Short mmCIF file of N, CA and C in Angstrom, two decimals:
data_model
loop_
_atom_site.label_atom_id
_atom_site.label_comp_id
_atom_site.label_asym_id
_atom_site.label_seq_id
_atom_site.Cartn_x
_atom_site.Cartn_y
_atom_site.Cartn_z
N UNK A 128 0.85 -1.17 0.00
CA UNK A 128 0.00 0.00 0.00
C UNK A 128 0.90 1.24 0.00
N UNK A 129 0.81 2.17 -0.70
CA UNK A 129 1.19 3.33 -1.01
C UNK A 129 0.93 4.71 -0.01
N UNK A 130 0.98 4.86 1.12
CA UNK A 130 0.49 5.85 2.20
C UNK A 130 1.62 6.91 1.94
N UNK A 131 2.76 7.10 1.55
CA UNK A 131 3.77 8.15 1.76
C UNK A 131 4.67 8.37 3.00
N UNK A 132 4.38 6.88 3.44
CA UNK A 132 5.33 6.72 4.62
C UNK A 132 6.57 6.13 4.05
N UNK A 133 7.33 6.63 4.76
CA UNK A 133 8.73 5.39 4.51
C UNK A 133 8.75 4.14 4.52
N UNK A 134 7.91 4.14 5.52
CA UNK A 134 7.20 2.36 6.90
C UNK A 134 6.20 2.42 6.89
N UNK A 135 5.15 1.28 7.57
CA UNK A 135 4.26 1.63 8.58
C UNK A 135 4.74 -0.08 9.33
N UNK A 136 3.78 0.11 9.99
CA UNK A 136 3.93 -1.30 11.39
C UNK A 136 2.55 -1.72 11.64
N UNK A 137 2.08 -2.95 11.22
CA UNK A 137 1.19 -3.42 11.93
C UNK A 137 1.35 -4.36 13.09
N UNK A 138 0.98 -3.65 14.24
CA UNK A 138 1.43 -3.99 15.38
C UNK A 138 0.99 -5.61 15.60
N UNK A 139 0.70 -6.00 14.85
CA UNK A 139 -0.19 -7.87 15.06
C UNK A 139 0.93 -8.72 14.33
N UNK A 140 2.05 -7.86 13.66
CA UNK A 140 2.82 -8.74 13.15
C UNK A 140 4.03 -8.41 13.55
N UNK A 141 3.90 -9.23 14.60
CA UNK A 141 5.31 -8.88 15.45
C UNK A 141 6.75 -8.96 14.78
N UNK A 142 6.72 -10.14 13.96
CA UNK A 142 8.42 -10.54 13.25
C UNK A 142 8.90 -8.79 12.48
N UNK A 143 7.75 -8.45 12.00
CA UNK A 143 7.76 -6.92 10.45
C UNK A 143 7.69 -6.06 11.46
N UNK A 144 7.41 -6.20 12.71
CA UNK A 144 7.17 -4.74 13.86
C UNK A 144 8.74 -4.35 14.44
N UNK A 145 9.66 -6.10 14.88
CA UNK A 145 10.54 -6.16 15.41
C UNK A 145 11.68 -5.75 14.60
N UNK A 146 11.63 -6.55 13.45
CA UNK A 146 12.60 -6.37 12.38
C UNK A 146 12.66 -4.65 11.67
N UNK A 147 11.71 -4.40 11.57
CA UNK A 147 11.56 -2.88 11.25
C UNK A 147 12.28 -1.89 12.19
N UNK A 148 11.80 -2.32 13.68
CA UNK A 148 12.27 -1.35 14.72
C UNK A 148 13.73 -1.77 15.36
N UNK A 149 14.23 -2.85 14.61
CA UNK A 149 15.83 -3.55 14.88
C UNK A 149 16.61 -2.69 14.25
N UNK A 150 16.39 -2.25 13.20
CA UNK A 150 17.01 -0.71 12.08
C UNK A 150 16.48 0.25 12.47
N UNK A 151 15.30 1.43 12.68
CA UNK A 151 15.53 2.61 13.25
C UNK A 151 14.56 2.90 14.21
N UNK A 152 14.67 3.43 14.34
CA UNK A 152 12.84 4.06 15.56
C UNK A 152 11.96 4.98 14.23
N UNK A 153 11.28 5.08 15.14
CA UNK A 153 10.01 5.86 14.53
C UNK A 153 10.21 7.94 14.41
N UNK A 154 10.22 7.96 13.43
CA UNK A 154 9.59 9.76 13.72
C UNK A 154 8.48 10.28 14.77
N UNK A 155 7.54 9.63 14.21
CA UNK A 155 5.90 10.14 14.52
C UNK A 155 5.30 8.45 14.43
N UNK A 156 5.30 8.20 15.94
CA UNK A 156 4.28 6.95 15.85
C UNK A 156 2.99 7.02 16.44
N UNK A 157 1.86 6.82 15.15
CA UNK A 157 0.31 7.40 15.30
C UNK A 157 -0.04 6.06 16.39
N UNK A 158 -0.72 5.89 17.15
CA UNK A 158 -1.08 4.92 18.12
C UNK A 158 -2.75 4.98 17.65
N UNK A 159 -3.24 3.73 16.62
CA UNK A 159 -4.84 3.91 16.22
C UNK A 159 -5.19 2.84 16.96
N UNK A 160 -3.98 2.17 17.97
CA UNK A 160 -4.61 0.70 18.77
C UNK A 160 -6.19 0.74 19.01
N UNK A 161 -6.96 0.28 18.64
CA UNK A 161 -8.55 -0.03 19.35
C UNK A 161 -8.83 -0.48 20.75
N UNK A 162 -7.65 -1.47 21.13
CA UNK A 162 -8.27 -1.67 22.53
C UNK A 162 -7.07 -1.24 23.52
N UNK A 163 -7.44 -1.55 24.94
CA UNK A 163 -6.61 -1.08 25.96
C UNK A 163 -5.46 -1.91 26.11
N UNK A 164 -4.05 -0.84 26.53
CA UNK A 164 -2.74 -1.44 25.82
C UNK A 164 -1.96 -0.14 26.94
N UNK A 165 -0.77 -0.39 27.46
CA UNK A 165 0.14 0.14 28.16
C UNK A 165 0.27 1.36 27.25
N UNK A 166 0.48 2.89 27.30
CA UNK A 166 1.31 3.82 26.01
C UNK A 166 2.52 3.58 25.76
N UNK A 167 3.08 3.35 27.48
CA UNK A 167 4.78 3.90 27.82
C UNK A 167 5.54 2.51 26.62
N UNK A 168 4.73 1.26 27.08
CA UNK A 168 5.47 0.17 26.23
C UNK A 168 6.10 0.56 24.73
N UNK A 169 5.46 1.49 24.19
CA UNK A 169 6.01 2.09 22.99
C UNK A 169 6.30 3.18 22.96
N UNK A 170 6.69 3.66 23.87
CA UNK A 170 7.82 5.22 24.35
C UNK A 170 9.14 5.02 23.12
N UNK A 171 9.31 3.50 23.54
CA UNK A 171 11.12 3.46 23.01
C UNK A 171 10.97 2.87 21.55
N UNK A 172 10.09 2.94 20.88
CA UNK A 172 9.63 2.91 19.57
C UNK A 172 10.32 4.33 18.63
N UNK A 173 9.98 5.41 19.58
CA UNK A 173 10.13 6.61 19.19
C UNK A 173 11.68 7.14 19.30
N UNK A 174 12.34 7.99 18.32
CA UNK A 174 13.41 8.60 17.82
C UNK A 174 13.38 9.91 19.22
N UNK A 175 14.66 9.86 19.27
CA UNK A 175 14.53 10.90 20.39
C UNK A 175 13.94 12.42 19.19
N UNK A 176 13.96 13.40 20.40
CA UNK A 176 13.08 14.52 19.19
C UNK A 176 11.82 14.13 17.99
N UNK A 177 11.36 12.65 18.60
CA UNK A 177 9.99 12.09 18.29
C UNK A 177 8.31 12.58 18.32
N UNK A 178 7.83 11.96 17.76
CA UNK A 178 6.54 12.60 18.40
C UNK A 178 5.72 11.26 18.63
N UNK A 179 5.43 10.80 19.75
CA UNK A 179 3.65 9.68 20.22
C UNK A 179 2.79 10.26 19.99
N UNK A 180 1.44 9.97 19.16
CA UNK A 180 0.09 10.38 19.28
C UNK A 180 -0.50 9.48 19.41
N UNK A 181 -1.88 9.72 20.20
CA UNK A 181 -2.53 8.67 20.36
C UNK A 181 -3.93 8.89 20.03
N UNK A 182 -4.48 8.49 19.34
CA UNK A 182 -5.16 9.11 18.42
C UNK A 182 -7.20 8.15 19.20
N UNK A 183 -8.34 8.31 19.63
CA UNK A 183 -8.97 7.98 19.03
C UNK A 183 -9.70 6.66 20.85
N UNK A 184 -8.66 6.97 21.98
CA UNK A 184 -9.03 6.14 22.76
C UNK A 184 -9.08 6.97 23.89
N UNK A 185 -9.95 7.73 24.24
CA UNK A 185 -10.74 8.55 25.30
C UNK A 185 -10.85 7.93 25.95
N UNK A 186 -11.10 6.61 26.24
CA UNK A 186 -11.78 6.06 27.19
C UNK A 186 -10.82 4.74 27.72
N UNK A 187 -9.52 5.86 27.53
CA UNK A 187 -8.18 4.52 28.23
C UNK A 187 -8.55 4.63 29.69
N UNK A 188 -8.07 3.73 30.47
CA UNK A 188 -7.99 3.72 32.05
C UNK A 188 -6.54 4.54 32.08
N UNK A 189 -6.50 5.16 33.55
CA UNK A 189 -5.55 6.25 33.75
C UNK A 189 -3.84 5.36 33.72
N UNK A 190 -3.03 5.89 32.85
CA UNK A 190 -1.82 5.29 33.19
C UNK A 190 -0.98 6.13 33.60
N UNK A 191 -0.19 5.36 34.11
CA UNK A 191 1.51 6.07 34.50
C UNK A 191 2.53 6.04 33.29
N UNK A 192 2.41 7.44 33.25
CA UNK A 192 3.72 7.79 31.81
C UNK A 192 5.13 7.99 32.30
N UNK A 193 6.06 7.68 32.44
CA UNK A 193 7.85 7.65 32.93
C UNK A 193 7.82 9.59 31.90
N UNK A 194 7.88 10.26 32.53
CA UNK A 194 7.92 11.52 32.18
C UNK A 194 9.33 11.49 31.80
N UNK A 195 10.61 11.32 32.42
CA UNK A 195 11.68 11.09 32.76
C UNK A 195 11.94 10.64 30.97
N UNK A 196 11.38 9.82 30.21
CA UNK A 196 11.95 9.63 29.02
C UNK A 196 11.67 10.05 27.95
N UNK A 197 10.45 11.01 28.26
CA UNK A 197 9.78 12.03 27.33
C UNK A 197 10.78 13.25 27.28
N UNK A 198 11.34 13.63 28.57
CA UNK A 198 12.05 14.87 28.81
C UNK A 198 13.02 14.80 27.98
N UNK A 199 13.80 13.27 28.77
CA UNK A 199 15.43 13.41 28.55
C UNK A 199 15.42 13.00 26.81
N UNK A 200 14.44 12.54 26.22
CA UNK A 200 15.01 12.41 24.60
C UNK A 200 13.98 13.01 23.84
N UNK A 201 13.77 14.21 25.23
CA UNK A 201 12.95 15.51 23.98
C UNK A 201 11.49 14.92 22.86
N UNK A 202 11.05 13.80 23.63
CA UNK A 202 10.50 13.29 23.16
C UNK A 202 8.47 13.93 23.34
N UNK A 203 7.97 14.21 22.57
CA UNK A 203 6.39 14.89 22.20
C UNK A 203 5.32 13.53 22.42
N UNK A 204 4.22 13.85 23.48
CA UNK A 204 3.02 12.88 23.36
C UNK A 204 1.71 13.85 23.32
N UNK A 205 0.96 13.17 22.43
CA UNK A 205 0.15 13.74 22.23
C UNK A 205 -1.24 13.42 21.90
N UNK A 206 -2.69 13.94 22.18
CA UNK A 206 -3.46 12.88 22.54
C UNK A 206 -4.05 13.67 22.07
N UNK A 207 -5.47 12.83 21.17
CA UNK A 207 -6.93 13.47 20.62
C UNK A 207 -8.14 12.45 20.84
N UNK A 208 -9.10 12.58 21.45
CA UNK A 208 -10.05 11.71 21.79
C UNK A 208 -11.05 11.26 20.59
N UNK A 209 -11.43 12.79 19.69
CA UNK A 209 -12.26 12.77 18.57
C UNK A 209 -11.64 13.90 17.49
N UNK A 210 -10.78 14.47 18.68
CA UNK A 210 -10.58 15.90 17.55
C UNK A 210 -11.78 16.76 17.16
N UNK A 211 -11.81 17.87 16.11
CA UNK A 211 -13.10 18.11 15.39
C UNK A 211 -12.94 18.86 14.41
N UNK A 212 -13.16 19.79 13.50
CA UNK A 212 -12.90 20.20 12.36
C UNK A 212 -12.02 21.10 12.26
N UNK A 213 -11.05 21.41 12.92
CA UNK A 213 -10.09 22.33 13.30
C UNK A 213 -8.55 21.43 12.91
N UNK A 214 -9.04 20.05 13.66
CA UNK A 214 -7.93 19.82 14.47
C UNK A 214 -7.61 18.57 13.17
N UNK A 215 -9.03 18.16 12.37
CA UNK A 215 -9.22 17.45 11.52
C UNK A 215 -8.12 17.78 10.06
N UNK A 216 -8.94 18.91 9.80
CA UNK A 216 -8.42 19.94 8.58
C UNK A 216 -6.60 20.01 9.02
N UNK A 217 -6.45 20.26 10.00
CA UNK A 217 -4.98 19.80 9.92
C UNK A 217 -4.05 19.00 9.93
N UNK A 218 -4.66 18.12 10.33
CA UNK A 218 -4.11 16.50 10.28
C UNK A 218 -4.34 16.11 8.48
N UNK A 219 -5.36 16.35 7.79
CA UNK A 219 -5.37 16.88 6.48
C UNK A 219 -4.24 17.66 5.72
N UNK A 220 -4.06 18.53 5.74
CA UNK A 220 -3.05 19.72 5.60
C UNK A 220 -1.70 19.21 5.98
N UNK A 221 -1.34 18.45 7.14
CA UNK A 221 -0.23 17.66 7.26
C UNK A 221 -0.16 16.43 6.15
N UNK A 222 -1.09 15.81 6.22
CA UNK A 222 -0.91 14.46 4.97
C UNK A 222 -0.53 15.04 3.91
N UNK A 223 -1.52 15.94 3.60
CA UNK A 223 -1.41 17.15 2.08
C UNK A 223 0.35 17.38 1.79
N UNK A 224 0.71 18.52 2.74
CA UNK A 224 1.96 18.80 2.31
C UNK A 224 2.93 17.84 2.71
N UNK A 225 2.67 16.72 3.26
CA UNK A 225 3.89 15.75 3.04
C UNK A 225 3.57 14.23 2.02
N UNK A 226 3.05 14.85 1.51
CA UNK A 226 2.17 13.35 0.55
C UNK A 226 2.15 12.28 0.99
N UNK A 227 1.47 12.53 2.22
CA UNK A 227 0.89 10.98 2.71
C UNK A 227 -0.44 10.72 2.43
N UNK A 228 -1.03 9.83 1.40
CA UNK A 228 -2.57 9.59 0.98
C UNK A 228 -2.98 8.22 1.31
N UNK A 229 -3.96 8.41 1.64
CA UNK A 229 -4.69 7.26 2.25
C UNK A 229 -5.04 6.13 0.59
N UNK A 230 -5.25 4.97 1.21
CA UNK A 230 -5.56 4.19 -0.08
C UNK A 230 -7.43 3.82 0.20
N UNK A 231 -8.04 4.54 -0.90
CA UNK A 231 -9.30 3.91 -0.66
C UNK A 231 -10.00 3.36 -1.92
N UNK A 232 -10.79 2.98 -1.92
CA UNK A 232 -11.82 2.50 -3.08
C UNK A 232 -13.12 2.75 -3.06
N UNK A 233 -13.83 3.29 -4.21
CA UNK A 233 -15.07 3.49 -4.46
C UNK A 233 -15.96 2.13 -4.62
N UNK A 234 -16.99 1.67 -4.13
CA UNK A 234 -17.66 1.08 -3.94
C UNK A 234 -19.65 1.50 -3.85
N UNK A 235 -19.71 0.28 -4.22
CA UNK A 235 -21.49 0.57 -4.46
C UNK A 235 -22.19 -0.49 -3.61
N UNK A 236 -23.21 -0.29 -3.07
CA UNK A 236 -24.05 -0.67 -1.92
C UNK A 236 -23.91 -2.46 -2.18
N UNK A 237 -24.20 -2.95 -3.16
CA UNK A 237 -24.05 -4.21 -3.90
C UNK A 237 -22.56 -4.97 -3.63
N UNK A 238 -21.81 -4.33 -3.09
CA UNK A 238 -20.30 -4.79 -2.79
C UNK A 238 -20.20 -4.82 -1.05
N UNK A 239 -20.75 -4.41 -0.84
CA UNK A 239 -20.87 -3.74 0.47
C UNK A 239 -20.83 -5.01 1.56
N UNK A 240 -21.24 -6.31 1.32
CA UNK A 240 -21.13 -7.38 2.31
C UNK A 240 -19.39 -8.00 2.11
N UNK A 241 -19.31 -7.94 0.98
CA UNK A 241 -18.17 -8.65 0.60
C UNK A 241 -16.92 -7.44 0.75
N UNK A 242 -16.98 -6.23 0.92
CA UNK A 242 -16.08 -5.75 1.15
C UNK A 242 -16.01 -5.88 2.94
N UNK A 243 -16.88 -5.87 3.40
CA UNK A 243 -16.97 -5.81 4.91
C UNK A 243 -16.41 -7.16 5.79
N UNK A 244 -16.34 -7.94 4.68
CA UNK A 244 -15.89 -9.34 5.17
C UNK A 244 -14.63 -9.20 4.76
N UNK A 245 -14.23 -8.63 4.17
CA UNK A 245 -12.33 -8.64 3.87
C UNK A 245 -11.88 -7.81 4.89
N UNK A 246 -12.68 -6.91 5.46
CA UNK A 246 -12.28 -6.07 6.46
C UNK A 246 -12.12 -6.96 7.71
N UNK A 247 -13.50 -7.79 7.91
CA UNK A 247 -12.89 -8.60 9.01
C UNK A 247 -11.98 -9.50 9.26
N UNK A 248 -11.30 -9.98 8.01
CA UNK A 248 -10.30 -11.00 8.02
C UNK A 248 -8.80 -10.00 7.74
N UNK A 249 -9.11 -9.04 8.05
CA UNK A 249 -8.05 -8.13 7.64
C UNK A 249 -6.92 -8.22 5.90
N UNK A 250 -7.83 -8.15 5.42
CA UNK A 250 -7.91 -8.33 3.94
C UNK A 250 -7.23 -7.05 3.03
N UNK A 251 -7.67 -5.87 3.93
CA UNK A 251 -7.71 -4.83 3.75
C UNK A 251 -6.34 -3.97 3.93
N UNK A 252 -5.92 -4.26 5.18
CA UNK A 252 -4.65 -3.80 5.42
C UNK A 252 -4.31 -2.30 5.03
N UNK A 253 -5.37 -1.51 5.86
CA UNK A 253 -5.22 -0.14 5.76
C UNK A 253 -6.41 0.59 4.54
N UNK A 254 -6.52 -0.09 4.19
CA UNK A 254 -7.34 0.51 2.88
C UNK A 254 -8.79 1.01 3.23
N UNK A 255 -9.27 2.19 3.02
CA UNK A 255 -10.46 2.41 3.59
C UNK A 255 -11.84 1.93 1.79
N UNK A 256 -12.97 2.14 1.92
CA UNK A 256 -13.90 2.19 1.48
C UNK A 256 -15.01 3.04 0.95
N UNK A 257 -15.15 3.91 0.32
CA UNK A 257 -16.52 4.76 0.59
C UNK A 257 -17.64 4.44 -0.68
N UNK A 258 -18.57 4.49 0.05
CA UNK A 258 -19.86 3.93 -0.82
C UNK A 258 -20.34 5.34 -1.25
N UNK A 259 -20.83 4.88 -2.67
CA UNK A 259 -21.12 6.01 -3.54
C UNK A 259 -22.66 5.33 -3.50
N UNK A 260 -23.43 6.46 -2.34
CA UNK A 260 -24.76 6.26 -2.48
C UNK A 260 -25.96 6.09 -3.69
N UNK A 261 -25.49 7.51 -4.55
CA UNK A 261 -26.14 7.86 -5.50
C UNK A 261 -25.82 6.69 -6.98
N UNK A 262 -24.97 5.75 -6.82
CA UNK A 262 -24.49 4.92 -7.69
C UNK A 262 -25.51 3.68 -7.44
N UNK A 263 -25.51 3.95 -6.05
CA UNK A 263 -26.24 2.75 -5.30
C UNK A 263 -27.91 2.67 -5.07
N UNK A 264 -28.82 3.36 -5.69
CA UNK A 264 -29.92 3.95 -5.83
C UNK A 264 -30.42 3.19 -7.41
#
């Protein structure tokens, strides 16, 4: 898939997570984890003068962050629960001017079971979907 990253990491495949992060750390590691997961465990993922975001889990239980390794390697965390059209449009505007594009596909209501089932077997591997209603009518 073509995103305009150098990398990416899917964290479920540990051998491509390890081997990746055995050669460098991360710039900017987006955290889209879905369920509840330590942050700090992937502190040392990150390049000193790094940035953590964690994008999308409001409703973590309270953790203990080692402040101590954020400081000393100048390292940025940073957290958005939903964001909203402000905060959206720039996370936009960042992809924009560094050509990072998402991979998606147009789809019609008629595809719509069978694309949803590749999603659950992870078929997809980043790729989003959008249904073209008016196609689908």
């Amino acid at each position: 898939m073509d995103v305009g990253a150098n990398d990416f990491i899917i964290e479920g495949e540990n051998s491509a997570c390890h081997d990746l992060l055995g050669k460098s750390k991360c710039d900017i590691l987006l955290d889209t984890i879905p369920v509840e997961h330590q942050i700090s465990d992937h502190f040392a993922k990150v390049k000193k003068g790094g940035h953590y975001i964690l994008l999308g889990r409001g409703n973590q239980k309270r953790q203990d962050v080692d402040m101590a390794i954020l400081v000393r390697e100048n390292k940025s965390l940073g957290c958005s629960y939903l964001g909203g059209i402000q905060d959206t449009q720039e996370c936009l505007n960042f992809c924009l001017n560094h050509k990072i594009y998402g991979e998606f596909e147009t789809i019609t209501a008629d595809q719509l079971d069978e694309k949803m089932r590749e999603v659950q077997v992870s078929e997809t591997k980043g790729k989003r979907f959008v249904l073209d209603v008016k196609s689908s009518l």
